[in-house]
Structure formats: C-alpha cells, structure tokens
Amino acid sequence: MKRLLRKDNFLDSVDATTGSTFQTSKGLTVIVLPMSLQLSNGQLATGKIHVETMLIRQRGDMVRLDKPTTSFGRVLISGGEIFVRIRKDNEELSLAPGKTIYIRYNDSSPSSLMKLFYGDESNPERFNWVSSTSNGYGAVGVNSQGYELVSDRLRWINCDYFADSSGSRVNVTASLPTDYTNANTSVYLVFKDIKSVAGMYGDAASRKFYSSKVPSGKVAVVVSITKKGTNSYYLGHETITTGQTSLNGTQVVPLKPQPTSLSDIKAYLNTL
C-alpha cells in the first residue's frame, strides 16, 4: 500500500572529486563538498556519483512516505523532512569521517526553535526520528529566508522541535472493524494547526491502532488507509480535538472506512 503512495525523487549526477552545488525544482539546495564521500570499504569516492533528494513539507506527503514526525513517541513540529541518498554505480555512499553536507531551503516563517534530527530506519514498521548528538557537525541555521542544515549523515534528515514542551499528553486509539489490521491498514494522526503527523500502530491484544504521548487540545484528523485484495482501497477519517472524551487517559476514535479509489485517496492526502 505505502509503495503505491510514494512521491517522485529528484535525481542529479555530480563529480565526487570536485563536489558540486545543485538546486531542485522544489527549492532545495544541496552542497556536496569535494572528496567528502566514502565507499563501504572506507576509500574516498571519486568521479561521477548520483544524488537522489526529496524535500517533504506537507503533512499529506509525510503520510504518503510513512515518515511521521515523532521521536520515541513524542510529537515533533517539523520544518521540513529531507531525504538525500548518494550512489556510485550500485553502491550507496556515506559521508567520510569529519565531513558534512549542506542543505538549504526557504521557509516563509522559519523558527529559531528547530534542532537537527536523523531518521532511524532500523525498524521498518516504526520509523523514528533521533536528535543529533554530533559534536559540532550537525546543526540548523535559521535566517529570514529559511533554513540551512549542516549534516554529517545522509538519508533522512529533519529539523524539528518537540510539540509538547509543556502541557498534558493523552493516548489516542483508533477503533476499526476487525478485518482492518496492521497487515492491510496504515493509520495516522494528522494535526491541523501544526506541521506534525503521528503514526498509529496496531496493538494485537486490543485489535486497535494507537498513538501515545499526544499533546492535548490539538485539532487533528485520524486517517486510515487500507488495501484489500488486488485493487480494493478504503479510506477512513475523523476530525477530533485531542484529549476530549478520553477514558482513563485514552481517547477512542471509531473509524468507518469507505471504498475509495487510489486517485481519490491521493487527492484527499493533498488536503491535509
């Protein structure tokens, strides 16, 4: 299901020896420094390399790519999710020790609260953002035009800050018919007034999908996307205010998914 919703990446090729600066049609500028990339054997990469990038700023795209803005369950407010993958031939490269990559993009209202986070992809069922602990190699610069990120890692990079520095938190649970399981359904909590998306994960015991550590008092939409069989799709969604009608700290949201075409699901995600 998730593969059917994916977005296109921007592709370019540069010279690893001399480095390069390039800009995508989405306004993302990436600066690859000379001799800054290495092969899996530790040797520096030279010659032609291929760079693949994405800039994700819309909540619907975060759902499409299954990249919720959470760190160990806590909700983050995102200033933009960036994907950078660099390859030479068929081998994926990494940054050499002590080397960085520079990423810039505009934002109409940048926040000085933003910090650098990296994507932890070790659990394919539950993506997680981890705060950068690099010693001087990872940072978010903020100016009147937007953000400049200095990263010592590739792949998923994000600038965020926590949405719940103060205030209460609640658990939100989505209740669906019994034949909607984590094998055929993905569920998300999409916030309306902040740039945040929380994943809701299947619990076998209760047969429900849940998200914990959710800030209270936020308007959000619980969204379910289901694929059954070869070509049958279902969409469920319900707008809530988090923390209302909660029972023992848990807010239960019933969903009734309806048959929906894949194109209409994509169109709905564009409205989030």
Coordinates of C-alpha atoms in Angstrom, one line a residue:
M1 CA 0.0 0.0 0.0
K2 CA 2.7 2.5 1.0
R3 CA 4.6 1.9 -2.2
L4 CA 1.6 3.0 -4.2
L5 CA 1.5 6.4 -2.5
R6 CA 5.2 7.3 -2.9
K7 CA 6.4 10.6 -4.4
D8 CA 8.9 11.1 -7.1
N9 CA 12.5 11.9 -6.1
F10 CA 14.8 14.5 -7.7
L11 CA 17.8 12.9 -9.4
D12 CA 21.1 14.5 -10.5
S13 CA 24.7 13.5 -11.0
V14 CA 27.8 15.3 -9.8
D15 CA 31.6 14.8 -9.5
A16 CA 32.6 13.5 -6.1
T17 CA 36.2 14.7 -6.7
T18 CA 35.3 18.3 -7.2
G19 CA 32.0 18.5 -5.4
S20 CA 29.0 20.5 -6.6
T21 CA 26.0 22.7 -5.7
F22 CA 22.7 21.9 -7.2
Q23 CA 19.1 23.1 -6.7
T24 CA 15.9 21.1 -7.2
S25 CA 12.6 22.4 -8.7
K26 CA 11.2 22.3 -5.1
G27 CA 13.7 24.9 -3.9
L28 CA 16.1 22.5 -2.1
T29 CA 19.8 23.4 -2.4
V30 CA 22.3 20.7 -1.7
I31 CA 26.1 21.3 -1.5
V32 CA 28.3 18.3 -1.8
L33 CA 31.9 19.2 -0.8
P34 CA 34.9 17.8 -2.7
M35 CA 36.2 14.4 -1.6
S36 CA 33.7 14.2 1.2
L37 CA 32.1 10.8 0.4
Q38 CA 33.3 7.3 1.0
L39 CA 32.6 3.8 -0.2
S40 CA 31.8 0.9 2.1
N41 CA 35.4 -0.1 2.2
G42 CA 36.4 3.3 3.6
Q43 CA 38.0 4.6 0.4
L44 CA 37.0 8.1 -0.8
A45 CA 34.7 8.2 -3.7
T46 CA 35.9 9.9 -6.9
G47 CA 34.3 10.6 -10.3
K48 CA 30.6 10.6 -11.2
I49 CA 28.1 10.0 -8.5
H50 CA 24.3 10.1 -8.5
V51 CA 22.3 12.1 -6.0
E52 CA 18.7 11.5 -5.1
T53 CA 16.8 14.0 -3.0
M54 CA 13.3 14.9 -1.7
L55 CA 12.0 17.8 0.4
I56 CA 8.9 17.0 2.3
R57 CA 6.9 19.8 3.9
Q58 CA 3.3 18.8 3.5
R59 CA 1.5 16.6 6.1
G60 CA -0.1 14.5 3.4
D61 CA 3.3 13.7 1.9
M62 CA 4.6 12.6 5.3
V63 CA 1.7 10.2 5.3
R64 CA 2.5 9.1 1.8
L65 CA 6.1 8.3 2.7
D66 CA 5.2 6.8 6.1
K67 CA 7.5 9.4 7.8
P68 CA 5.6 10.6 10.9
T69 CA 7.1 13.4 12.9
T70 CA 7.7 11.6 16.2
S71 CA 10.8 10.9 18.3
F72 CA 10.4 7.9 20.6
G73 CA 6.6 8.5 20.6
R74 CA 6.8 12.3 21.3
V75 CA 5.3 14.5 18.6
L76 CA 7.6 16.9 16.7
I77 CA 6.8 20.0 14.8
S78 CA 8.7 19.8 11.5
G79 CA 10.3 22.5 9.5
G80 CA 10.9 20.0 6.7
E81 CA 11.9 16.4 6.1
I82 CA 14.8 15.9 3.7
F83 CA 16.0 12.7 2.0
V84 CA 19.5 12.5 0.5
R85 CA 20.9 9.3 -1.0
I86 CA 24.1 9.3 -3.0
R87 CA 25.4 6.3 -5.0
K88 CA 28.3 5.4 -7.1
D89 CA 27.4 2.8 -9.6
N90 CA 25.2 0.5 -7.4
E91 CA 26.8 1.2 -4.1
E92 CA 25.3 3.7 -1.6
L93 CA 27.8 6.1 -0.2
S94 CA 28.2 7.7 3.2
L95 CA 29.9 10.9 4.4
A96 CA 33.6 10.4 5.3
P97 CA 34.5 10.9 9.0
G98 CA 34.6 14.6 9.8
K99 CA 32.8 15.6 6.6
T100 CA 29.4 17.2 6.2
I101 CA 26.8 18.0 3.6
Y102 CA 25.0 21.4 3.4
I103 CA 21.3 21.7 2.8
R104 CA 19.3 25.0 2.3
Y105 CA 15.7 25.8 1.5
N106 CA 13.4 28.7 2.0
D107 CA 10.6 28.9 4.6
S108 CA 8.1 31.8 4.9
S109 CA 8.1 31.7 8.7
P110 CA 11.3 29.9 10.0
S111 CA 11.5 29.0 13.7
S112 CA 14.6 29.5 15.8
L113 CA 13.5 26.5 17.9
M114 CA 14.4 24.0 15.2
K115 CA 17.0 21.3 16.0
L116 CA 18.5 18.6 13.8
F117 CA 17.1 15.1 13.8
Y118 CA 18.1 11.9 11.9
G119 CA 15.9 9.2 10.7
D120 CA 16.2 5.8 12.4
E121 CA 15.2 3.2 9.8
S122 CA 16.2 0.1 11.9
N123 CA 12.6 -0.9 12.5
P124 CA 10.8 -1.0 9.1
E125 CA 7.4 -1.0 10.9
R126 CA 8.0 2.1 13.1
F127 CA 10.1 5.0 11.7
N128 CA 11.7 7.1 14.4
W129 CA 13.5 10.5 14.5
V130 CA 16.6 10.7 16.8
S131 CA 18.1 14.0 17.9
S132 CA 21.5 14.7 16.5
T133 CA 24.3 14.3 19.1
S134 CA 27.2 15.2 16.7
N135 CA 29.9 17.3 18.2
G136 CA 29.7 20.4 16.0
Y137 CA 28.9 18.5 12.8
G138 CA 25.1 18.7 12.9
A139 CA 23.3 22.0 13.2
V140 CA 20.3 24.0 12.0
G141 CA 20.9 27.6 10.9
V142 CA 17.9 30.0 10.7
N143 CA 17.7 33.2 8.8
S144 CA 14.9 35.4 7.5
Q145 CA 14.7 33.3 4.3
G146 CA 14.6 29.8 5.8
Y147 CA 16.9 27.1 7.0
E148 CA 20.5 25.9 6.4
L149 CA 21.3 22.4 7.7
V150 CA 24.8 21.1 8.3
S151 CA 24.6 17.3 8.5
D152 CA 27.2 14.6 9.0
R153 CA 24.8 11.9 7.8
L154 CA 22.8 11.1 4.7
R155 CA 19.4 9.6 4.0
W156 CA 16.6 11.0 6.2
I157 CA 17.3 14.4 7.9
N158 CA 14.8 16.7 9.6
C159 CA 14.7 20.0 11.5
D160 CA 12.1 19.9 14.3
Y161 CA 11.3 20.8 17.8
F162 CA 9.0 19.0 20.3
A163 CA 5.4 20.0 20.3
D164 CA 4.8 19.2 24.0
S165 CA 7.4 21.1 25.9
S166 CA 4.6 21.7 28.4
G167 CA 1.0 20.7 28.9
S168 CA -0.7 17.3 29.2
R169 CA -0.5 14.3 26.9
V170 CA -3.1 11.7 26.0
N171 CA -3.2 8.4 24.3
V172 CA -5.3 8.3 21.1
T173 CA -6.7 5.0 19.8
A174 CA -8.4 4.3 16.5
S175 CA -11.1 1.6 16.5
L176 CA -11.8 -0.1 13.2
P177 CA -13.7 -3.2 12.0
T178 CA -12.0 -6.5 12.9
D179 CA -10.8 -7.2 9.4
Y180 CA -8.7 -4.0 9.3
T181 CA -5.3 -5.0 10.7
N182 CA -1.7 -3.8 10.5
A183 CA -1.3 -6.2 7.7
N184 CA -3.6 -4.2 5.4
T185 CA -4.1 -0.9 7.1
S186 CA -2.0 2.2 8.0
V187 CA -3.3 4.8 10.4
Y188 CA -2.1 8.3 11.2
L189 CA -2.9 11.2 13.4
V190 CA -2.5 14.3 11.3
F191 CA -2.5 17.6 13.2
K192 CA -4.3 20.6 11.6
D193 CA -2.6 23.6 13.2
I194 CA 1.0 22.4 13.5
K195 CA 3.2 20.6 10.9
S196 CA 3.0 17.3 12.7
V197 CA 2.0 13.7 11.9
A198 CA 2.0 10.8 14.4
G199 CA 1.9 7.2 13.4
M200 CA -0.8 5.0 14.9
Y201 CA 0.3 1.4 15.4
G202 CA -1.6 -1.9 15.6
D203 CA -2.0 -3.5 19.0
A204 CA -2.8 -7.2 18.7
A205 CA -4.4 -7.5 22.2
S206 CA -6.9 -4.7 21.8
R207 CA -7.2 -5.0 18.0
K208 CA -6.9 -1.2 17.8
F209 CA -4.3 1.3 16.4
Y210 CA -2.8 3.7 19.0
S211 CA -0.6 6.7 19.4
S212 CA 0.8 7.7 22.8
K213 CA 2.3 10.9 24.2
V214 CA -0.1 13.1 22.1
P215 CA -0.4 16.8 23.1
S216 CA -3.8 17.6 24.4
G217 CA -6.1 20.2 23.0
K218 CA -5.0 19.9 19.3
V219 CA -7.3 19.7 16.4
A220 CA -6.3 16.6 14.3
V221 CA -7.6 14.1 11.8
V222 CA -7.3 10.3 12.4
V223 CA -6.8 8.8 8.9
S224 CA -6.8 5.2 7.9
I225 CA -5.7 3.8 4.5
T226 CA -6.4 0.2 3.6
K227 CA -5.8 -2.1 0.7
K228 CA -7.7 -5.4 0.5
G229 CA -7.1 -7.9 -2.3
T230 CA -5.6 -6.8 -5.5
N231 CA -7.2 -3.5 -6.2
S232 CA -9.7 -2.5 -3.4
Y233 CA -8.9 0.6 -1.3
Y234 CA -10.6 2.1 1.7
L235 CA -10.3 5.5 3.4
G236 CA -11.4 6.4 6.8
H237 CA -11.0 9.8 8.5
E238 CA -12.4 11.6 11.6
T239 CA -11.6 15.0 12.9
I240 CA -11.1 15.3 16.6
T241 CA -9.7 17.5 19.4
T242 CA -7.1 15.6 21.2
G243 CA -7.9 15.0 24.9
Q244 CA -11.7 15.3 24.6
T245 CA -14.0 12.5 25.7
S246 CA -11.0 10.5 26.9
L247 CA -11.3 7.5 29.2
N248 CA -8.5 6.8 31.7
G249 CA -6.2 8.9 29.6
T250 CA -7.1 7.2 26.3
Q251 CA -9.2 8.8 23.6
V252 CA -11.0 6.2 21.4
V253 CA -11.9 7.3 17.9
P254 CA -14.2 5.0 15.9
L255 CA -13.5 4.9 12.1
K256 CA -15.7 3.6 9.4
P257 CA -13.6 3.3 6.2
Q258 CA -15.4 3.6 2.9
P259 CA -14.4 2.2 -0.5
T260 CA -12.3 4.8 -2.2
S261 CA -10.2 4.9 -5.4
L262 CA -6.4 5.2 -5.1
S263 CA -6.6 8.5 -7.0
D264 CA -9.2 9.9 -4.6
I265 CA -7.0 8.8 -1.6
K266 CA -4.1 10.7 -3.1
A267 CA -6.3 13.7 -3.7
Y268 CA -7.5 13.6 -0.1
L269 CA -3.9 13.4 1.3
N270 CA -3.3 16.7 -0.7
T271 CA -5.8 18.4 1.6
L272 CA -4.2 17.5 4.9

